[in-house]
XYZ file of C-alpha atoms in Angstrom:
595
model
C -104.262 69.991 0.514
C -104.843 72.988 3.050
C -107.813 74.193 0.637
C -109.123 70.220 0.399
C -109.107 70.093 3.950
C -110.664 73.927 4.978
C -113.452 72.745 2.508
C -114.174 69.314 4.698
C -113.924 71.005 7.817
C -116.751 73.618 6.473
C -118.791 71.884 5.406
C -118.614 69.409 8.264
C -119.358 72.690 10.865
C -121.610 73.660 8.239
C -123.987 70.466 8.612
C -123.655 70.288 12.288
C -124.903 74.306 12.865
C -127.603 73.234 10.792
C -128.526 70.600 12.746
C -127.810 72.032 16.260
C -130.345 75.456 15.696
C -133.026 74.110 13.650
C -135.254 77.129 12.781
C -139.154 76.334 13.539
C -140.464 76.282 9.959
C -143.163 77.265 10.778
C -146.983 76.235 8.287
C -145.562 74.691 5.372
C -147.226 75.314 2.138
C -145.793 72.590 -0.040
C -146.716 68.947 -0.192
C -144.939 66.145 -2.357
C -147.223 63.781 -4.046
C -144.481 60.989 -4.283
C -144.407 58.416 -6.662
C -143.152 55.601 -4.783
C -142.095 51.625 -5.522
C -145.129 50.666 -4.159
C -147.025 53.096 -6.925
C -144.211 51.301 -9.688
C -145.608 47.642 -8.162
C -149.399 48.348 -8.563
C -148.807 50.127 -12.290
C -146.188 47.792 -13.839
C -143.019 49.237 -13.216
C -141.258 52.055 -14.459
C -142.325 51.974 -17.911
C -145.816 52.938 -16.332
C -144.294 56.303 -15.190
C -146.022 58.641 -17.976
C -149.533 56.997 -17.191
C -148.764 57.594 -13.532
C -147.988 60.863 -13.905
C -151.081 61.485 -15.778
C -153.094 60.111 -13.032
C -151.467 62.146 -10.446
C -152.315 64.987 -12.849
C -155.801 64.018 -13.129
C -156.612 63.755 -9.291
C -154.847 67.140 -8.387
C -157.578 68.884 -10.771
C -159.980 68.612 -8.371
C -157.667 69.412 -5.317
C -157.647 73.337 -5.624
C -153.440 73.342 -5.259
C -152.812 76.573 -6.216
C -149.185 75.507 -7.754
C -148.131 72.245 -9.320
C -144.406 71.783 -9.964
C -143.907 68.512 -11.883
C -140.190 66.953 -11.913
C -140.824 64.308 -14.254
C -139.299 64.792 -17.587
C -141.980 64.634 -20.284
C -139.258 65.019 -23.577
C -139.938 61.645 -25.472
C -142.672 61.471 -27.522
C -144.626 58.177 -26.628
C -145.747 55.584 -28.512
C -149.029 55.364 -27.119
C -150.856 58.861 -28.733
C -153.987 58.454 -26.536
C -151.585 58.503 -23.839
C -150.082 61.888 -24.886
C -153.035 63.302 -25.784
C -154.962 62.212 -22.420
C -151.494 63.550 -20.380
C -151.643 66.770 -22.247
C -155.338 67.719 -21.295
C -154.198 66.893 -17.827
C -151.739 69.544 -18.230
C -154.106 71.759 -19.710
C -156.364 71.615 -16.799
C -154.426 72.546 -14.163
C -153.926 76.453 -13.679
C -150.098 76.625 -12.364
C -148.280 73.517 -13.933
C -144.453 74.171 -13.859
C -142.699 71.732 -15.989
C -139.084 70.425 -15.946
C -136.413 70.675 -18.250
C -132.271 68.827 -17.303
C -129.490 69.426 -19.237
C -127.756 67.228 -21.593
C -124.569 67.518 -23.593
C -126.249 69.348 -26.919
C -127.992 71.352 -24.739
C -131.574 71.794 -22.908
C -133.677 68.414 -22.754
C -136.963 70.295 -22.767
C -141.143 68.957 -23.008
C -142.143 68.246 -26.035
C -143.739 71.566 -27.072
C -147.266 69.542 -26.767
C -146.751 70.152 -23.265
C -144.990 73.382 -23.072
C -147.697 75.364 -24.314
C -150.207 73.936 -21.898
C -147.625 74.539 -18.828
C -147.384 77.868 -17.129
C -143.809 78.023 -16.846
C -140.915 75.784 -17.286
C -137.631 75.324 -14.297
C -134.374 73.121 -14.269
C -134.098 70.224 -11.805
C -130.519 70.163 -12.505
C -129.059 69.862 -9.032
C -125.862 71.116 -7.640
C -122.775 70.380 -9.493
C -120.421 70.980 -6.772
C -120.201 68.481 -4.154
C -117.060 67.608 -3.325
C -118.309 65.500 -0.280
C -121.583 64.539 -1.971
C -123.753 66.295 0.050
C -126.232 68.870 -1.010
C -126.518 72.475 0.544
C -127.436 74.677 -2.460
C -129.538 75.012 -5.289
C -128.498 76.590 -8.320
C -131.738 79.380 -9.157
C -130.289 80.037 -12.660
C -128.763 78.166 -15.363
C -127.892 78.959 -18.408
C -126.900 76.518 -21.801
C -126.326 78.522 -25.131
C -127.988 81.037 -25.084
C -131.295 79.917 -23.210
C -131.237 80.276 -19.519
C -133.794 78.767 -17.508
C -134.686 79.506 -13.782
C -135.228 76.270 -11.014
C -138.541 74.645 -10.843
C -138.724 75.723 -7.643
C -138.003 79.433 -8.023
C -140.875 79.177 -10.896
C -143.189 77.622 -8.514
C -142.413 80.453 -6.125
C -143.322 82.964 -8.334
C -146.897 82.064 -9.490
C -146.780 81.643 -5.693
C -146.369 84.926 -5.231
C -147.956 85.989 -8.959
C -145.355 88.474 -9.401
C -142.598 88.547 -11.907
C -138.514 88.317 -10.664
C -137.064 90.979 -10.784
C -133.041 90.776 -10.842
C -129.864 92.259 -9.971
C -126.159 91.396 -9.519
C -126.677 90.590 -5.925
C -130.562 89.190 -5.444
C -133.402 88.404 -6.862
C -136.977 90.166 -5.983
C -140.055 88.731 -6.042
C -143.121 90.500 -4.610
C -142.117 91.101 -1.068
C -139.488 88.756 -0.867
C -135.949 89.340 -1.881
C -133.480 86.192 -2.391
C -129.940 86.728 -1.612
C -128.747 84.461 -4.536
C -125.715 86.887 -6.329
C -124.819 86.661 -9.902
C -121.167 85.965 -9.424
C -122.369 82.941 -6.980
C -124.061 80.823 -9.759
C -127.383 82.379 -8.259
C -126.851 79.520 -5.418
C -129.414 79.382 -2.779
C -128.600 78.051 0.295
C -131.419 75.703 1.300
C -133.187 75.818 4.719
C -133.930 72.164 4.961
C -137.011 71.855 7.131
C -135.909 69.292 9.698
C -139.068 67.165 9.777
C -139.480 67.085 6.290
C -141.922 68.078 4.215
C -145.157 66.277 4.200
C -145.423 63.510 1.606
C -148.340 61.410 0.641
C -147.632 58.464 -2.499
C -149.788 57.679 -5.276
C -150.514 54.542 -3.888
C -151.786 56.288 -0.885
C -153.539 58.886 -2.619
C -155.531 56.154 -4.693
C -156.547 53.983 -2.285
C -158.185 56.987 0.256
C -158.868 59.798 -2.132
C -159.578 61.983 0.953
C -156.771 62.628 1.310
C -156.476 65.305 -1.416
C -158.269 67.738 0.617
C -154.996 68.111 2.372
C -153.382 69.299 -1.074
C -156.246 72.315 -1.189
C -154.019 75.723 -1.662
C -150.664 73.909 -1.314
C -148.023 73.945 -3.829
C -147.871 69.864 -4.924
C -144.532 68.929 -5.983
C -145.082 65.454 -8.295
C -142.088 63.253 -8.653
C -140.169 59.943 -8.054
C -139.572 59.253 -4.419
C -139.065 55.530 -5.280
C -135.445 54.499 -3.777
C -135.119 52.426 -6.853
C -136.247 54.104 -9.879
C -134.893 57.644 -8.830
C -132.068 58.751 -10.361
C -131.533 62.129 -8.488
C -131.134 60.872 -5.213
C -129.592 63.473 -2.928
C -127.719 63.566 0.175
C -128.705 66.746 2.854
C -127.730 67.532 6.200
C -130.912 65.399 7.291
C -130.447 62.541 5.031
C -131.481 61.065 1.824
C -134.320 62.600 -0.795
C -135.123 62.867 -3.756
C -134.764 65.605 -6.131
C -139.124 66.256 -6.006
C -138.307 66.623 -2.370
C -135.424 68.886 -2.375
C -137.498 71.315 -5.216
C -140.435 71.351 -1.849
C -137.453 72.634 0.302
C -136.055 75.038 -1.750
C -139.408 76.652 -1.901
C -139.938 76.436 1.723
C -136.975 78.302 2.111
C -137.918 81.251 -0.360
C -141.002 81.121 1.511
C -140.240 81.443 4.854
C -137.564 84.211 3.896
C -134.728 82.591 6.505
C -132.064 83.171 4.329
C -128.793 82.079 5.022
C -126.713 84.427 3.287
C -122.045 82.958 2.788
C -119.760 85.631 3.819
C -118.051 87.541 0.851
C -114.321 86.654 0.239
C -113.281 90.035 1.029
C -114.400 89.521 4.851
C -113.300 86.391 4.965
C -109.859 87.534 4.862
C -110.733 90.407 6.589
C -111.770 88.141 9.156
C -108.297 86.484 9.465
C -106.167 89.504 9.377
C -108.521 91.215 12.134
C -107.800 87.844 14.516
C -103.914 87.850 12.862
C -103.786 91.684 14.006
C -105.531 91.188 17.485
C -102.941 88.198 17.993
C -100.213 90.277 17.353
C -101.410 93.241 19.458
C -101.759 90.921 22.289
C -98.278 89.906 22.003
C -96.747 93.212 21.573
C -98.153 94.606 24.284
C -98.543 91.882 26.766
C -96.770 89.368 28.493
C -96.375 85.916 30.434
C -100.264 84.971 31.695
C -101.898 88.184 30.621
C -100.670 87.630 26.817
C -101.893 83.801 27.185
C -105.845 84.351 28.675
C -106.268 87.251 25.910
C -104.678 84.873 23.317
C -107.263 82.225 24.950
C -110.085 84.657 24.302
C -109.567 85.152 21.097
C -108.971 81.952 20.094
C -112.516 81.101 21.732
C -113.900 84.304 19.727
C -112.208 82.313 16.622
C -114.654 79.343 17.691
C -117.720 80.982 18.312
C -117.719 83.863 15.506
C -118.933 81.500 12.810
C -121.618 79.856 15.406
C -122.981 83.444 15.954
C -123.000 84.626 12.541
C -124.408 81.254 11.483
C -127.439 82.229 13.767
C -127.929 85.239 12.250
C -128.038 84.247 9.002
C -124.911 84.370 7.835
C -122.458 81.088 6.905
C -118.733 82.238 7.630
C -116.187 79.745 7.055
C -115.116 78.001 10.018
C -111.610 76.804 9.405
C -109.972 80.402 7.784
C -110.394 82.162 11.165
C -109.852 79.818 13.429
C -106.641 78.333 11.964
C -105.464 82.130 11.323
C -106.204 82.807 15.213
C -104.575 79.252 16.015
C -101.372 79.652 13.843
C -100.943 83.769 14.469
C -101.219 82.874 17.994
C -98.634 79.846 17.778
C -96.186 81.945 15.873
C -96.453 85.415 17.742
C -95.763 83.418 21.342
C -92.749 81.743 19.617
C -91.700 84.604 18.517
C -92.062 86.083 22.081
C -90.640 83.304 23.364
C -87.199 84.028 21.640
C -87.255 87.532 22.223
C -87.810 87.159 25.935
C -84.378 84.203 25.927
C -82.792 86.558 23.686
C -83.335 89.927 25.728
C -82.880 87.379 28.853
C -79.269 86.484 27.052
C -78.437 89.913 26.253
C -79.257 91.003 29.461
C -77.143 88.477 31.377
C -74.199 89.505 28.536
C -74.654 93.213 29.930
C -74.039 91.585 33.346
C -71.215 89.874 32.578
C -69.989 92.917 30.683
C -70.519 94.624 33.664
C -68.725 92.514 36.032
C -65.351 92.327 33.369
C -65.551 96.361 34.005
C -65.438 95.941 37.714
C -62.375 93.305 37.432
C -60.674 95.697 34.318
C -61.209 98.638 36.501
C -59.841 97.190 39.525
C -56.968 95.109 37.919
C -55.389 98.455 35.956
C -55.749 100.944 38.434
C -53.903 98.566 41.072
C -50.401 100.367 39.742
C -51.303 103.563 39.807
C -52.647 103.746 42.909
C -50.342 101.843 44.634
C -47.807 104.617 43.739
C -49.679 107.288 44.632
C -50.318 105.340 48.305
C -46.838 104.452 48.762
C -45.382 107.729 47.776
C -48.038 109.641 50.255
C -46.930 107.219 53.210
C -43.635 108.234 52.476
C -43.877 111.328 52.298
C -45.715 111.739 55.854
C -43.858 109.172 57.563
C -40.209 110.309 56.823
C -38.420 113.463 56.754
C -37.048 114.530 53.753
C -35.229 116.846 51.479
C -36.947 119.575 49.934
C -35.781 117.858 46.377
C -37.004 114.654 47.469
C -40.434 115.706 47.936
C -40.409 117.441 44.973
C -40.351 114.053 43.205
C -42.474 112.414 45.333
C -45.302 114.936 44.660
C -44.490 114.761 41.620
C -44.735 110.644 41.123
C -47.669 110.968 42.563
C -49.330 114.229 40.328
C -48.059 112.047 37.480
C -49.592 108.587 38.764
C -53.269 110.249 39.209
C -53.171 111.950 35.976
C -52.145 108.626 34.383
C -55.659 106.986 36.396
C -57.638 109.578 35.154
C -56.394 108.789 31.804
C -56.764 105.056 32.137
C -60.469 105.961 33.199
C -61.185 107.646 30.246
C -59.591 105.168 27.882
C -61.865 102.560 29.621
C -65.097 104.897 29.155
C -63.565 105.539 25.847
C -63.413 101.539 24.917
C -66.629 100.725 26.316
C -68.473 103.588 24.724
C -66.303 102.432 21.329
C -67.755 98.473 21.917
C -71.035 99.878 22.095
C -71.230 101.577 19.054
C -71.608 105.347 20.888
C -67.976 106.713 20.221
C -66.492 107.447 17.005
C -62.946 106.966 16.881
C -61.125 110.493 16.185
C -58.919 110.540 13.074
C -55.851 112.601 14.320
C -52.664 112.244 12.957
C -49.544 111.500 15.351
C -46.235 110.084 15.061
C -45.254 106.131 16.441
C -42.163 107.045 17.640
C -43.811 109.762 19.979
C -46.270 106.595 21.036
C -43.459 104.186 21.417
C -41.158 106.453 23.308
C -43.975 107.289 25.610
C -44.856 103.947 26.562
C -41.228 103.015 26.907
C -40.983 106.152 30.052
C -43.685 104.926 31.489
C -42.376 100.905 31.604
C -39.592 101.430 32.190
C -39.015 101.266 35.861
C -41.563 98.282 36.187
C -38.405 96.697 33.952
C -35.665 98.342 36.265
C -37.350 96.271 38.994
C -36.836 93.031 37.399
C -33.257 94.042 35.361
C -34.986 93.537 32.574
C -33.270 95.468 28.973
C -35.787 97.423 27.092
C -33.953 97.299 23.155
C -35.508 99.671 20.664
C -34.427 99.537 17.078
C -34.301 103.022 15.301
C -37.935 103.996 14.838
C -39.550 104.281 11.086
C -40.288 107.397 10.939
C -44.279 107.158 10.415
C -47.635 109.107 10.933
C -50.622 107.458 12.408
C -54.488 108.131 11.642
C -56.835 107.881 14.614
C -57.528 107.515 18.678
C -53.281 108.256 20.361
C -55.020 107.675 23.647
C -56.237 104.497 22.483
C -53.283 103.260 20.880
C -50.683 104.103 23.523
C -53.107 102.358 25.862
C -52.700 99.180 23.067
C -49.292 99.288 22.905
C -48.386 100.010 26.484
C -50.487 96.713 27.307
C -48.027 95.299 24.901
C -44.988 95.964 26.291
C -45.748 96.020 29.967
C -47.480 92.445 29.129
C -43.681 91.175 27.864
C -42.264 92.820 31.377
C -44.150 91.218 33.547
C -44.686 87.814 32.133
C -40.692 87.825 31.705
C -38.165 85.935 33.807
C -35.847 88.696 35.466
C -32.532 89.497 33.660
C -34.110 89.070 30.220
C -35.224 91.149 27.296
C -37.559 92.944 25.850
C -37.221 94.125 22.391
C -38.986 96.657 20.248
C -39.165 97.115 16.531
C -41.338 99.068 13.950
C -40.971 98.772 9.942
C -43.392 99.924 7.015
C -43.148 97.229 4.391
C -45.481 97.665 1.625
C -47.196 100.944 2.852
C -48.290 99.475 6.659
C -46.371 100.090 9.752
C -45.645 96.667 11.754
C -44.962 97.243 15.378
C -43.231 94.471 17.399
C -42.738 93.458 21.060
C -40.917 89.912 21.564
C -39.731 88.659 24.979
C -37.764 86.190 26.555
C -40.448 84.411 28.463
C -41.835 80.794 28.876
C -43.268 81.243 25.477
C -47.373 79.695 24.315
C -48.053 76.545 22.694
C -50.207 77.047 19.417
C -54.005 76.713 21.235
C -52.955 79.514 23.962
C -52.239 81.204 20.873
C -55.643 80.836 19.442
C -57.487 81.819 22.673
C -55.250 84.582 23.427
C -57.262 87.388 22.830
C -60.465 85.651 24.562
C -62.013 87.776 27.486
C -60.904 86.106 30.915
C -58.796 83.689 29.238
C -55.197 83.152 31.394
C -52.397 81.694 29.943
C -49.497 79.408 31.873
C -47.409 82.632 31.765
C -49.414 83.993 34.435
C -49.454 81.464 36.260
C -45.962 80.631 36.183
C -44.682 83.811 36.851
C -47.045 84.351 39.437
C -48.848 87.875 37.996
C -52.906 88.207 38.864
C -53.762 89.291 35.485
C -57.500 88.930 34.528
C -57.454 88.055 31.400
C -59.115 91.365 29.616
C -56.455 93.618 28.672
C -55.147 91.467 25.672
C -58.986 91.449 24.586
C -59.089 95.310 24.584
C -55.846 95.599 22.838
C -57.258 93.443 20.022
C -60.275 95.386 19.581
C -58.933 98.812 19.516
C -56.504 97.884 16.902
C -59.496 96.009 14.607
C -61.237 99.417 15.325
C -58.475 101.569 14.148
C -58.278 98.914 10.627
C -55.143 96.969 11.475
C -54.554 93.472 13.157
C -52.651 91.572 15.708
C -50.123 88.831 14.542
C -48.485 86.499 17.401
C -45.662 84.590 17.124
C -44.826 82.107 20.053
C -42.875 79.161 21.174
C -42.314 77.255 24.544
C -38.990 78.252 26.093
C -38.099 80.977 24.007
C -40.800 83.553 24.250
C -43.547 85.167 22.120
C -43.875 88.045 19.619
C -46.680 90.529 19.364
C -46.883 92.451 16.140
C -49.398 95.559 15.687
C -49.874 95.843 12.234
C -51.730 99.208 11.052
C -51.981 100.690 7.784
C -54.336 104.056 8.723
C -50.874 105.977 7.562
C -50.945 109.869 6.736
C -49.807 110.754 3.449
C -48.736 113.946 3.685
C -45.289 112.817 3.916
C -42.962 112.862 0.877
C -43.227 109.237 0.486
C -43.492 106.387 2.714
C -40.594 106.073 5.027
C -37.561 103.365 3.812
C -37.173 100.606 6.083
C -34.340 101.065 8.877
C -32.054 98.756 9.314
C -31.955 97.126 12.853
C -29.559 98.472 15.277
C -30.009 97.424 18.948
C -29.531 99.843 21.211
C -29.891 100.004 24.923
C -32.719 102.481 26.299
C-alpha cells in the first residue's frame, strides 16, 4: 500500500515539476508528417495505410530531410506486388530511412527483409511497459527478445543524426558529443523532455493539398506515422496530454538533442536522503527544546519539500514522497518521544520533590525525642541545683540522646543513599539478641511512662548477615510503634524463633488493633492509620515505610497480623543467617518473663 501510494504521489509531483519549469526547447529539428483521419477519409480508410505511406515516402525524396524515422510497421507481405515493389524503391531512395520493428509473443515482428535492406537502420516503437497510472515518462532505448536486441527508433534516428556510432557502457550511452544518461540496470530508460508546445506536425492531407509546404521538412528529421485518433493503436498519455507513438519517437529525439537530461536519483541516495533528514530530526531533538526544536523541525521539513523541486531543476528527479514522509514521520516520532521524556523527567522531578519534602517531615518527626531530652535535661540542669550524682546522669542522658541523633542521621543518609541505589548494604555478622536487647534499653522508659510491660521470650540464639545500624533502626520502629499506639497499662510482647532455617521476629500489642485494608496500606508512605488518631500520636506516616524497605533490602519480609480490639502483630522474618554456627539454633520454648 505505502509503496502503491509513494509511486502516485511521484509521479503526480513528477508531472506537475514538469509542467511548472518548462525548459525553452529551444530550434527543434524534428517534424512529424502525421497521417491523420482526414488522410484515412481521402485514401479509403485504413486499409489504404501502405499506399499512404508510400506517398509520404515519395514526397519526402525531394524534401532534403536529412533523417526519416518511419513508425509504420511494414511486416506483411501485401497482396498488391506493384505496391511492394513501388513502396520499396521509395525506401530505397531516401538516404536515412529508419524502420520499425514491435514485439510479439514469438519474438521480433520485423520488415519484410525487402525493406530491411533498403533501410539504414532498424528501432523498436515498443513503448513503456510500466505505467502503473498510464501515463508515459520514459522511453525504453534498448530492448532485447532472444537473443536480438534492437535500439528505439528514435535513438537510431539520433545517431545518423549525429553520423556517429553508440558507444555503450553500464551507466550511458555516447554518441558523438552527446552522452545519454540511460544505465544498463535501468532498462536503458530515458526520461523524456516533452517539449511543451509540441512538436510541429503537418498531415498528409495537408502536405498534398499545398506541397510547399515540404520546404519546411528541408534538414529536419521527419518522423512518419499515424496521428489519426481512430486508427492509432499506440496512443499515449504525457504530462501534456495525448499523442501518438510517431509523436512521442519526435520527443524522445528532441530530448537527446537538446542534451537536458533529466537524470532519477540512485536508490542508494534515496535512502541516504531519508536517513540524512531522519538524523537531522533527531539531532534537532536531542539537542533542542520547546520553540527552538519546533522552527528547526519546521525548516527541515520545508527543506523535505523543496529538495526534490531543486534537484528537479537541476536535472535530477528525486522522489518526492521518501524524504518528505521520512522528515514528516522522524519529526512526529522524535517530538513524541520528547514529549514523554520532558512529562517523565517533569514526573520524576516532582517525585524528587516529594521525596524531598517526606525527608524534611522524617527528619523532623524522629529527631523530636531526642532532642526534646537533650532540651529538657539542659533546662534542668541550669535551672535547679543539684547533686553532683544527679548531674552526672543528666549529662549523661543528654551525651547519650545526641549520640543517638547523630546515629538516627546517619541511618536516614544511610536509607536514602540505600533507596537510591548509591549504598551497598554491609554484610556483617551480629547477634539478634544483642539487637533486641538494645532496642528494648532504649524503649523502655517511653513504656515506663505509660506502665506499659515489655515481655521478652528467651531469645534464639541466632547470627545475622548485613546493615546492625539498619536493622536496630527497623526493629526499634517496631517496638516503639506497639508503645505508643498502646492504651496505658497494656503489653507489649517480644518473640524470636528460627523455624526452617529463618529467624521470625515478633512484636504484638494490646492496642485498638487494624481492619484488613489498613493492613494492606500499612506500609504506604504518609499513610495514617485510626491508631494514631485514636491515641492521639503525630506520626507521619514514613517510618513503617522505611522499616519495610530495609528489611526487603536485607532479603527478608514483613508479615502483619491484626484485629480490631485486640491488637496487631508485626513479624520480621529474615533468613540472611551465618552459618558458622554448629547448626541452626532449636526453637525455645516460650517463657514470659518480665524485663
Amino acid at each position: 500500500m505505502a509503496g502503491w501510494l509513494g509511486s502516485a504521489v511521484d509521479n503526480y509531483v513528477y508531472d506537475w515539476l514538469f509542467r511548472a519549469f518548462e525548459k525553452p526547447p529551444g530550434q527543434l529539428h524534428s517534424v512529424v508528417l502525421g497521417i491523420d483521419d482526414a488522410t484515412f477519409r481521402e485514401h479509403g480508410g485504413i486499409s489504404g495505410l501502405r499506399a499512404i505511406t508510400t506517398s509520404a515516402l515519395e514526397l519526402l525524396n525531394g524534401a532534403g530531410a536529412k533523417v526519416v524515422g518511419l513508425d509504420v510497421i511494414l511486416a506483411d507481405k501485401s497482396e498488391d506486388e506493384a505496391r511492394d515493389a513501388r513502396l520499396e524503391r521509395a525506401i530505397g531512395a531516401l538516404k536515412n530511412v529508419v524502420l520499425p520493428c514491435d514485439v510479439q509473443p514469438s519474438g521480433w515482428e520485423d520488415p519484410l527483409p525487402r525493406f530491411q535492406d533498403k533501410a539504414a537502420a532498424i528501432g523498436h516503437v515498443h513503448p513503456d511497459e510500466v505505467r502503473q497510472d498510464g501515463v508515459n515518462r520514459t522511453l525504453p532505448l534498448e530492448m532485447t527478445r532472444g537473443k536480438v536486441r534492437r535500439w528505439a527508433l528514435s535513438l537510431e534516428a539520433f545517431r545518423l543524426w549525429q553520423g556517429a556510432p553508440i558507444i555503450e557502457s553500464p551507466e550511458d550511452l555516447e554518441i558523438g558529443s552527446v552522452t545519454i544518461p540511460a544505465a544498463r540496470s535501468q532498462r536503458r530508460a530515458l526520461l523524456i523532455r516533452y517539449v511543451p508546445r509540441g512538436i510541429p506536425r503537418i498531415t498528409m492531407s495537408e502536405l498534398q493539398a499545398n506541397p510547399a509546404l515540404i520546404q519546411k521538412m528541408k534538414d529536419k528529421v521527419v518522423f512518419v506515422g499515424v496521428t489519426s485518433q481512430t486508427a492509432a493503436r499506440d496512443r499515449i498519455v504525457s504530462p501534456f496530454g495525448d499523442l501518438s507513438g510517431v509523436e512521442v519517437h519526435a520527443h524522445a529525439f528532441e530530448t537527446m538533442l537538446g542534451g537536458q537530461f533529466l537524470v532519477p536519483m540512485s536508490n542508494l541516495w534515496q535512502l541516504g536522503m531519508g536517513l540524512i533528514f531522519a538524523a537531522l530530526v533527531g539531532v534537532v531533538f536531542a539537542f533542542r527544546a520547546g520553540w527552538q526544536a519546533w522552527i528547526l523541525a519546521a525548516v527541515l521539513l520545508a527543506a523535505a519539500h523543496a529538495l526534490p523541486v531543486v534537484l528537479f531543476q537541476n536535472g535530477i528527479v528525486a522522489p518526492y514522497f521518501a524524504p518528505v514522509s521520512a522528515a514528516w514521520l522522524t519529526v512526529i516520532g522524535a517530538a513524541s518521544y520528547q514529549y514523554f521524556v520532558v512529562r517523565r523527567q517533569l514526573r520524576q522531578s516532582e517525585a524528587d520533590k516529594s521525596r524531598y519534602q517526606e525527608a524534611i517531615h522524617f527528619v523532623a518527626h524522629e529527631m523530636r525525642s531526642p532532642l526534646t531530652a537533650i532540651q529538657g535535661s539542659s533546662e534542668l540542669m541550669s535551672r535547679y541545683n543539684m547533686g553532683d550524682d544527679k548531674r552526672k546522669q543528666m549529662a549523661e542522658m543528654i551525651n547519650s540522646e545526641s549520640k543517638r541523633l547523630a546515629r538516627m542521621i546517619q541511618t536516614f543518609l544511610d536509607v536514602e543513599r540505600l533507596s537510591e541505589g548509591e549504598m551497598e548494604l554491609k554484610d556483617d555478622p551480629f547477634e539478634a539478641s544483642v539487637l533486641v536487647r538494645t532496642c528494648v534499653d532504649r524503649a523502655r522508659p517511653l513504656a515506663d511512662r505509660k506502665q506499659i510491660v515489655i515481655h521478652y521470650a528467651n531469645p534464639a540464639e541466632a547470627t545475622l548477615l548485613g546493615d546492625r545500624e539498619l536493622m536496630e533502626y527497623a526493629f526499634y520502629n517496631l517496638l516503639t510503634n506497639a508503645i505508643k499506639y498502646s492504651p496505658a497499662q497494656t503489653n507489649v510482647w517480644i518473640e524470636s524463633r528460627i523455624p526452617q532455617g529463618e529467624l521470625r521476629l515478633s512484636v504484638r500489642d494490646e492496642g485498638i488493633g487494624m481492619d484488613a485494608k489498613e493492613v494492606r496500606q500499612i506500609f504506604t508512605k504518609f499513610y495514617r492509620t485510626k491508631k494514631a488518631e485514636a491515641s492521639g500520636e503525630a506520626g507521619t506516616g514514613i517510618g513503617l515505610s522505611i522499616v519495610d524497605q530495609i528489611v526487603h533490602n536485607h532479603g527478608g519480609r514483613i508479615e502483619v497480623q491484626s484485629e480490631p480490639g485486640i491488637g496487631s502483630c508485626f513479624t520480621m522474618v529474615l533468613t540472611r543467617l551465618s552459618t558458622d554456627r554448629n547448626g541452626p539454633a532449636a526453637s525455645p520454648s516460650i517463657a514470659n518473663r518480665q524485663i
